[in-house]
PDB file of C-alpha atoms in Angstrom:
ATOM      1  CA  MET A 181      -0.132  -0.143  -0.066  1.00  0.00           C
ATOM      2  CA  GLN A 182       1.414   3.474  -0.839  1.00  0.00           C
ATOM      3  CA  THR A 183       1.790   5.586   2.112  1.00  0.00           C
ATOM      4  CA  ASP A 184       1.242   9.232   2.301  1.00  0.00           C
ATOM      5  CA  PRO A 185       3.815  10.815   4.392  1.00  0.00           C
ATOM      6  CA  THR A 186       1.490  13.749   5.160  1.00  0.00           C
ATOM      7  CA  PHE A 187      -0.987  11.673   6.977  1.00  0.00           C
ATOM      8  CA  PRO A 188      -1.500  11.869   9.855  1.00  0.00           C
ATOM      9  CA  PRO A 189      -0.465  15.505   9.842  1.00  0.00           C
ATOM     10  CA  ARG A 190       2.525  16.637  11.910  1.00  0.00           C
ATOM     11  CA  LEU A 191       1.241  18.926  14.781  1.00  0.00           C
ATOM     12  CA  PRO A 192       2.881  20.729  17.592  1.00  0.00           C
ATOM     13  CA  ALA A 193       2.746  19.464  21.163  1.00  0.00           C
ATOM     14  CA  PRO A 194      -0.612  20.193  22.895  1.00  0.00           C
ATOM     15  CA  PRO A 195      -2.539  22.105  24.049  1.00  0.00           C
ATOM     16  CA  TYR A 196      -4.124  23.306  20.743  1.00  0.00           C
ATOM     17  CA  PHE A 197      -7.751  23.061  19.413  1.00  0.00           C
ATOM     18  CA  ALA A 198      -9.375  20.640  17.054  1.00  0.00           C
ATOM     19  CA  VAL A 199     -12.494  20.800  15.125  1.00  0.00           C
ATOM     20  CA  ILE A 200     -14.026  17.529  14.346  1.00  0.00           C
ATOM     21  CA  PHE A 201     -16.503  17.490  11.281  1.00  0.00           C
ATOM     22  CA  SER A 202     -18.362  14.274  10.841  1.00  0.00           C
ATOM     23  CA  SER A 203     -20.593  14.146   7.757  1.00  0.00           C
ATOM     24  CA  GLN A 204     -22.854  11.964   5.741  1.00  0.00           C
ATOM     25  CA  ARG A 205     -22.994  12.984   2.069  1.00  0.00           C
ATOM     26  CA  THR A 206     -26.197  13.265  -0.125  1.00  0.00           C
ATOM     27  CA  ALA A 207     -25.747  11.594  -3.559  1.00  0.00           C
ATOM     28  CA  ASP A 208     -25.951  15.131  -5.244  1.00  0.00           C
ATOM     29  CA  ASP A 209     -23.382  17.175  -7.032  1.00  0.00           C
ATOM     30  CA  GLY A 210     -20.212  14.872  -6.683  1.00  0.00           C
ATOM     31  CA  LEU A 211     -18.021  17.356  -8.789  1.00  0.00           C
ATOM     32  CA  GLY A 212     -19.187  20.501  -7.106  1.00  0.00           C
ATOM     33  CA  TYR A 213     -18.768  19.024  -3.689  1.00  0.00           C
ATOM     34  CA  ALA A 214     -15.257  17.853  -4.595  1.00  0.00           C
ATOM     35  CA  MET A 215     -14.112  21.009  -5.998  1.00  0.00           C
ATOM     36  CA  MET A 216     -15.440  22.736  -2.912  1.00  0.00           C
ATOM     37  CA  ALA A 217     -13.720  20.440  -0.570  1.00  0.00           C
ATOM     38  CA  ASP A 218     -10.405  21.022  -2.323  1.00  0.00           C
ATOM     39  CA  ARG A 219     -10.958  24.874  -2.091  1.00  0.00           C
ATOM     40  CA  MET A 220     -11.778  24.896   1.561  1.00  0.00           C
ATOM     41  CA  GLU A 221      -8.633  22.925   2.345  1.00  0.00           C
ATOM     42  CA  GLU A 222      -6.473  25.254   0.317  1.00  0.00           C
ATOM     43  CA  LEU A 223      -8.127  28.269   1.933  1.00  0.00           C
ATOM     44  CA  ALA A 224      -7.947  26.741   5.592  1.00  0.00           C
ATOM     45  CA  ARG A 225      -4.254  26.189   5.025  1.00  0.00           C
ATOM     46  CA  GLN A 226      -3.852  30.058   4.488  1.00  0.00           C
ATOM     47  CA  GLN A 227      -5.810  31.153   7.692  1.00  0.00           C
ATOM     48  CA  SER A 228      -3.933  32.503  10.808  1.00  0.00           C
ATOM     49  CA  GLY A 229      -3.690  29.822  13.449  1.00  0.00           C
ATOM     50  CA  PHE A 230      -4.053  26.880  11.143  1.00  0.00           C
ATOM     51  CA  LEU A 231      -1.892  23.901  12.302  1.00  0.00           C
ATOM     52  CA  GLY A 232      -3.083  21.004  10.248  1.00  0.00           C
ATOM     53  CA  VAL A 233      -5.847  19.051   8.637  1.00  0.00           C
ATOM     54  CA  GLU A 234      -6.711  15.458   7.958  1.00  0.00           C
ATOM     55  CA  SER A 235      -9.767  14.391   6.000  1.00  0.00           C
ATOM     56  CA  VAL A 236     -11.077  10.811   5.229  1.00  0.00           C
ATOM     57  CA  ARG A 237     -14.254   9.773   3.336  1.00  0.00           C
ATOM     58  CA  ALA A 238     -15.554   6.228   2.764  1.00  0.00           C
ATOM     59  CA  ALA A 239     -17.236   4.876  -0.289  1.00  0.00           C
ATOM     60  CA  ASP A 240     -20.523   4.911   1.598  1.00  0.00           C
ATOM     61  CA  GLY A 241     -20.445   8.776   1.896  1.00  0.00           C
ATOM     62  CA  GLN A 242     -19.439   8.881   5.525  1.00  0.00           C
ATOM     63  CA  GLY A 243     -16.693  11.321   6.437  1.00  0.00           C
ATOM     64  CA  ILE A 244     -14.504  12.860   9.184  1.00  0.00           C
ATOM     65  CA  THR A 245     -12.296  15.683   8.840  1.00  0.00           C
ATOM     66  CA  VAL A 246     -10.093  17.001  11.761  1.00  0.00           C
ATOM     67  CA  SER A 247      -8.694  20.575  11.455  1.00  0.00           C
ATOM     68  CA  CYS A 248      -6.461  21.889  14.146  1.00  0.00           C
ATOM     69  CA  TRP A 249      -5.774  25.422  15.233  1.00  0.00           C
ATOM     70  CA  ASN A 250      -3.844  27.543  17.741  1.00  0.00           C
ATOM     71  CA  ASP A 251      -6.769  28.941  19.565  1.00  0.00           C
ATOM     72  CA  LEU A 252     -10.669  29.329  19.415  1.00  0.00           C
ATOM     73  CA  ASP A 253     -10.383  32.814  17.909  1.00  0.00           C
ATOM     74  CA  SER A 254      -8.842  31.180  14.860  1.00  0.00           C
ATOM     75  CA  ILE A 255     -11.665  28.666  14.627  1.00  0.00           C
ATOM     76  CA  GLN A 256     -14.302  31.508  14.892  1.00  0.00           C
ATOM     77  CA  ALA A 257     -12.416  33.486  12.182  1.00  0.00           C
ATOM     78  CA  TRP A 258     -12.318  30.577   9.623  1.00  0.00           C
ATOM     79  CA  ARG A 259     -16.139  29.839  10.442  1.00  0.00           C
ATOM     80  CA  ASN A 260     -16.904  33.433   9.508  1.00  0.00           C
ATOM     81  CA  HIS A 261     -14.740  33.600   6.481  1.00  0.00           C
ATOM     82  CA  ALA A 262     -16.888  34.772   3.545  1.00  0.00           C
ATOM     83  CA  GLU A 263     -16.180  31.936   1.109  1.00  0.00           C
ATOM     84  CA  HIS A 264     -16.299  29.277   3.809  1.00  0.00           C
ATOM     85  CA  ARG A 265     -19.805  30.766   4.745  1.00  0.00           C
ATOM     86  CA  ILE A 266     -21.018  30.017   1.243  1.00  0.00           C
ATOM     87  CA  ALA A 267     -19.855  26.554   1.289  1.00  0.00           C
ATOM     88  CA  GLN A 268     -21.447  26.014   4.648  1.00  0.00           C
ATOM     89  CA  GLU A 269     -24.894  27.161   3.256  1.00  0.00           C
ATOM     90  CA  THR A 270     -24.604  25.053   0.138  1.00  0.00           C
ATOM     91  CA  GLY A 271     -23.580  22.022   2.388  1.00  0.00           C
ATOM     92  CA  ARG A 272     -26.740  22.471   4.424  1.00  0.00           C
ATOM     93  CA  ASN A 273     -28.827  22.911   1.174  1.00  0.00           C
ATOM     94  CA  LYS A 274     -27.379  20.328  -1.114  1.00  0.00           C
ATOM     95  CA  TRP A 275     -24.168  18.224  -0.131  1.00  0.00           C
ATOM     96  CA  TYR A 276     -24.943  16.888   3.323  1.00  0.00           C
ATOM     97  CA  GLU A 277     -27.513  14.436   4.668  1.00  0.00           C
ATOM     98  CA  SER A 278     -26.298  15.149   8.322  1.00  0.00           C
ATOM     99  CA  PHE A 279     -23.186  16.444  10.079  1.00  0.00           C
ATOM    100  CA  GLN A 280     -21.875  17.022  13.541  1.00  0.00           C
ATOM    101  CA  LEU A 281     -19.200  19.657  14.482  1.00  0.00           C
ATOM    102  CA  GLN A 282     -17.195  19.155  17.714  1.00  0.00           C
ATOM    103  CA  ILE A 283     -14.880  21.828  19.031  1.00  0.00           C
ATOM    104  CA  CYS A 284     -12.195  20.339  21.296  1.00  0.00           C
ATOM    105  CA  ARG A 285      -9.220  21.265  23.212  1.00  0.00           C
ATOM    106  CA  VAL A 286      -6.456  18.777  22.639  1.00  0.00           C
ATOM    107  CA  GLU A 287      -4.753  17.725  25.796  1.00  0.00           C
ATOM    108  CA  ARG A 288      -2.499  15.046  24.860  1.00  0.00           C
ATOM    109  CA  SER A 289      -1.120  13.494  21.609  1.00  0.00           C
ATOM    110  CA  SER A 290       1.160  10.535  20.563  1.00  0.00           C
ATOM    111  CA  THR A 291       2.385   9.309  17.231  1.00  0.00           C
ATOM    112  CA  PHE A 292       3.768   6.140  15.787  1.00  0.00           C
ATOM    113  CA  ARG A 293       5.619   5.693  12.634  1.00  0.00           C
ATOM    114  CA  ARG A 294       6.753   2.323  11.355  1.00  0.00           C
ATOM    115  CA  SER A 295      10.573   2.277  10.895  1.00  0.00           C
ATOM    116  CA  ASN A 296      11.358   0.603   7.584  1.00  0.00           C
ATOM    117  CA  ASP A 297      14.820  -0.768   8.335  1.00  0.00           C
TER     118      ASP A 297
ATOM    119  CA  MET B  24     -27.256   7.263  -1.221  1.00  0.00           C
ATOM    120  CA  GLN B  25     -28.259   5.064   1.732  1.00  0.00           C
ATOM    121  CA  THR B  26     -28.050   6.900   4.911  1.00  0.00           C
ATOM    122  CA  ASP B  27     -26.931   5.310   8.193  1.00  0.00           C
ATOM    123  CA  PRO B  28     -29.030   6.858  11.002  1.00  0.00           C
ATOM    124  CA  THR B  29     -26.321   6.012  13.607  1.00  0.00           C
ATOM    125  CA  PHE B  30     -23.869   8.448  11.793  1.00  0.00           C
ATOM    126  CA  PRO B  31     -22.715  10.755  13.149  1.00  0.00           C
ATOM    127  CA  PRO B  32     -23.422   9.206  16.617  1.00  0.00           C
ATOM    128  CA  ARG B  33     -25.779  10.948  19.003  1.00  0.00           C
ATOM    129  CA  LEU B  34     -23.915  12.207  21.887  1.00  0.00           C
ATOM    130  CA  PRO B  35     -24.794  14.099  25.173  1.00  0.00           C
ATOM    131  CA  ALA B  36     -24.096  17.993  25.375  1.00  0.00           C
ATOM    132  CA  PRO B  37     -20.541  18.761  26.131  1.00  0.00           C
ATOM    133  CA  PRO B  38     -18.238  18.715  28.111  1.00  0.00           C
ATOM    134  CA  TYR B  39     -17.056  15.252  27.536  1.00  0.00           C
ATOM    135  CA  PHE B  40     -13.871  13.674  26.051  1.00  0.00           C
ATOM    136  CA  ALA B  41     -12.801  12.421  22.746  1.00  0.00           C
ATOM    137  CA  VAL B  42     -10.087  10.290  21.375  1.00  0.00           C
ATOM    138  CA  ILE B  43      -9.208  11.043  17.746  1.00  0.00           C
ATOM    139  CA  PHE B  44      -7.334   7.813  16.288  1.00  0.00           C
ATOM    140  CA  SER B  45      -5.964   8.670  12.898  1.00  0.00           C
ATOM    141  CA  SER B  46      -4.015   5.688  11.164  1.00  0.00           C
ATOM    142  CA  GLN B  47      -2.632   4.567   8.044  1.00  0.00           C
ATOM    143  CA  ARG B  48      -3.079   0.804   7.340  1.00  0.00           C
ATOM    144  CA  THR B  49      -0.327  -1.430   6.012  1.00  0.00           C
ATOM    145  CA  ALA B  50      -1.411  -3.812   3.215  1.00  0.00           C
ATOM    146  CA  ASP B  51      -1.090  -6.793   5.478  1.00  0.00           C
ATOM    147  CA  ASP B  52      -3.770  -9.133   7.127  1.00  0.00           C
ATOM    148  CA  GLY B  53      -7.039  -7.375   5.948  1.00  0.00           C
ATOM    149  CA  LEU B  54      -9.255 -10.076   7.423  1.00  0.00           C
ATOM    150  CA  GLY B  55      -7.292 -10.231  10.649  1.00  0.00           C
ATOM    151  CA  TYR B  56      -7.513  -6.533  10.998  1.00  0.00           C
ATOM    152  CA  ALA B  57     -11.237  -6.357  10.105  1.00  0.00           C
ATOM    153  CA  MET B  58     -12.229  -8.963  12.778  1.00  0.00           C
ATOM    154  CA  MET B  59     -10.143  -6.873  15.404  1.00  0.00           C
ATOM    155  CA  ALA B  60     -11.693  -3.626  14.297  1.00  0.00           C
ATOM    156  CA  ASP B  61     -15.225  -5.089  14.918  1.00  0.00           C
ATOM    157  CA  ARG B  62     -14.424  -6.732  18.224  1.00  0.00           C
ATOM    158  CA  MET B  63     -12.725  -3.559  19.599  1.00  0.00           C
ATOM    159  CA  GLU B  64     -15.750  -1.479  18.635  1.00  0.00           C
ATOM    160  CA  GLU B  65     -18.086  -4.118  20.405  1.00  0.00           C
ATOM    161  CA  LEU B  66     -15.857  -4.184  23.469  1.00  0.00           C
ATOM    162  CA  ALA B  67     -15.560  -0.222  23.634  1.00  0.00           C
ATOM    163  CA  ARG B  68     -19.373  -0.173  23.653  1.00  0.00           C
ATOM    164  CA  GLN B  69     -19.492  -2.184  26.724  1.00  0.00           C
ATOM    165  CA  GLN B  70     -16.958  -0.130  28.737  1.00  0.00           C
ATOM    166  CA  SER B  71     -17.987   2.241  31.522  1.00  0.00           C
ATOM    167  CA  GLY B  72     -18.048   5.836  30.647  1.00  0.00           C
ATOM    168  CA  PHE B  73     -18.465   5.131  26.800  1.00  0.00           C
ATOM    169  CA  LEU B  74     -20.657   7.608  24.896  1.00  0.00           C
ATOM    170  CA  GLY B  75     -20.291   6.830  21.332  1.00  0.00           C
ATOM    171  CA  VAL B  76     -17.824   6.037  18.367  1.00  0.00           C
ATOM    172  CA  GLU B  77     -17.625   6.871  14.722  1.00  0.00           C
ATOM    173  CA  SER B  78     -15.011   5.348  12.241  1.00  0.00           C
ATOM    174  CA  VAL B  79     -14.291   5.937   8.687  1.00  0.00           C
ATOM    175  CA  ARG B  80     -11.629   4.364   6.506  1.00  0.00           C
ATOM    176  CA  ALA B  81     -10.987   5.238   2.812  1.00  0.00           C
ATOM    177  CA  ALA B  82      -9.948   3.110  -0.073  1.00  0.00           C
ATOM    178  CA  ASP B  83      -6.416   4.131   0.241  1.00  0.00           C
ATOM    179  CA  GLY B  84      -5.896   2.934   4.009  1.00  0.00           C
ATOM    180  CA  GLN B  85      -6.344   6.193   5.782  1.00  0.00           C
ATOM    181  CA  GLY B  86      -8.652   6.123   8.610  1.00  0.00           C
ATOM    182  CA  ILE B  87     -10.115   8.163  11.460  1.00  0.00           C
ATOM    183  CA  THR B  88     -11.923   6.854  14.488  1.00  0.00           C
ATOM    184  CA  VAL B  89     -13.317   9.381  17.098  1.00  0.00           C
ATOM    185  CA  SER B  90     -14.538   7.643  20.314  1.00  0.00           C
ATOM    186  CA  CYS B  91     -16.227   9.708  23.200  1.00  0.00           C
ATOM    187  CA  TRP B  92     -16.068   9.220  26.750  1.00  0.00           C
ATOM    188  CA  ASN B  93     -17.565  10.562  29.878  1.00  0.00           C
ATOM    189  CA  ASP B  94     -14.128  11.414  31.600  1.00  0.00           C
ATOM    190  CA  LEU B  95     -10.209  10.627  31.286  1.00  0.00           C
ATOM    191  CA  ASP B  96     -10.503   7.686  33.695  1.00  0.00           C
ATOM    192  CA  SER B  97     -12.617   5.747  31.207  1.00  0.00           C
ATOM    193  CA  ILE B  98     -10.178   6.419  28.389  1.00  0.00           C
ATOM    194  CA  GLN B  99      -7.446   5.250  30.516  1.00  0.00           C
ATOM    195  CA  ALA B 100      -9.421   2.156  31.653  1.00  0.00           C
ATOM    196  CA  TRP B 101     -10.077   1.316  28.050  1.00  0.00           C
ATOM    197  CA  ARG B 102      -6.507   1.942  27.083  1.00  0.00           C
ATOM    198  CA  ASN B 103      -5.415  -0.709  29.787  1.00  0.00           C
ATOM    199  CA  HIS B 104      -8.151  -3.305  28.894  1.00  0.00           C
ATOM    200  CA  ALA B 105      -6.094  -6.586  28.370  1.00  0.00           C
ATOM    201  CA  GLU B 106      -7.675  -7.425  24.927  1.00  0.00           C
ATOM    202  CA  HIS B 107      -7.328  -3.981  23.827  1.00  0.00           C
ATOM    203  CA  ARG B 108      -3.731  -4.121  24.819  1.00  0.00           C
ATOM    204  CA  ILE B 109      -3.312  -7.000  22.579  1.00  0.00           C
ATOM    205  CA  ALA B 110      -4.811  -5.213  19.682  1.00  0.00           C
ATOM    206  CA  GLN B 111      -2.540  -2.268  20.215  1.00  0.00           C
ATOM    207  CA  GLU B 112       0.517  -4.339  20.214  1.00  0.00           C
ATOM    208  CA  THR B 113      -0.471  -6.157  16.949  1.00  0.00           C
ATOM    209  CA  GLY B 114      -1.427  -2.754  15.376  1.00  0.00           C
ATOM    210  CA  ARG B 115       2.061  -1.521  15.976  1.00  0.00           C
ATOM    211  CA  ASN B 116       3.573  -4.928  14.722  1.00  0.00           C
ATOM    212  CA  LYS B 117       1.364  -5.531  11.624  1.00  0.00           C
ATOM    213  CA  TRP B 118      -1.461  -3.386  10.824  1.00  0.00           C
ATOM    214  CA  TYR B 119      -0.513   0.253  10.973  1.00  0.00           C
ATOM    215  CA  GLU B 120       2.191   2.141   8.920  1.00  0.00           C
ATOM    216  CA  SER B 121       1.569   5.073  11.107  1.00  0.00           C
ATOM    217  CA  PHE B 122      -1.071   6.467  13.706  1.00  0.00           C
ATOM    218  CA  GLN B 123      -1.722   9.384  15.809  1.00  0.00           C
ATOM    219  CA  LEU B 124      -3.835   9.606  19.105  1.00  0.00           C
ATOM    220  CA  GLN B 125      -5.284  12.871  20.235  1.00  0.00           C
ATOM    221  CA  ILE B 126      -6.901  13.213  23.625  1.00  0.00           C
ATOM    222  CA  CYS B 127      -9.399  16.027  23.740  1.00  0.00           C
ATOM    223  CA  ARG B 128     -11.924  17.683  25.908  1.00  0.00           C
ATOM    224  CA  VAL B 129     -15.004  18.510  23.714  1.00  0.00           C
ATOM    225  CA  GLU B 130     -16.346  21.900  24.680  1.00  0.00           C
ATOM    226  CA  ARG B 131     -19.061  22.665  21.980  1.00  0.00           C
ATOM    227  CA  SER B 132     -20.884  20.795  19.366  1.00  0.00           C
ATOM    228  CA  SER B 133     -23.736  21.118  17.084  1.00  0.00           C
ATOM    229  CA  THR B 134     -25.608  18.718  14.652  1.00  0.00           C
ATOM    230  CA  PHE B 135     -27.449  19.101  11.417  1.00  0.00           C
ATOM    231  CA  ARG B 136     -29.753  16.492  10.036  1.00  0.00           C
ATOM    232  CA  ARG B 137     -31.709  17.122   6.830  1.00  0.00           C
ATOM    233  CA  SER B 138     -35.565  17.075   7.080  1.00  0.00           C
ATOM    234  CA  ASN B 139     -37.000  14.907   4.326  1.00  0.00           C
ATOM    235  CA  ASP B 140     -40.404  16.731   4.224  1.00  0.00           C
TER     236      ASP B 140
END
């Protein structure tokens, strides 16, 4: 299996904040959704306080995205970003059957990477 | 698209705790891995303090599992569960190329479910 060295993302030591976005896609507008998802990730990476993002979607349309941020103010600013606001509204209107947002303070973390010696 | 009414899981109002487990699978032992994953979810649901779990894995082997718990003691007890310990060790030896664990305190949450009127 090909491995992606950017997954899981490398993050600073805690504490920091995470947004867990769990969603169930509708069957609608796969291309429009994919374009929006790529654009939102590109935009998020440019925001102040952004630390990292990881996103997984399965064939059945269930997905989890975790984005990590320095502080709650950065999360709030990203939430209110004009282009992100349009994506959120389109998501409720068209792309998502259901979703859940959880805002968390990350208190501890650990990482494992296989050594290929 | 068929929707799963248990995704995202229904959770109590915050605060509670979440474990974000992000992993990259190796190509090894797909059947053994799938059996272990099912068994660990079944076992987790029986533990004291368990609130809910959601898990997504994509075709490229990247996965994110989020489990939610009443308190840090429940997370610690689950971590130390004998059968879970064996799964953790086998994961490092065989199933995972890399993984990351983040322990968080969930401070806010919101949910959207489409009304199908």
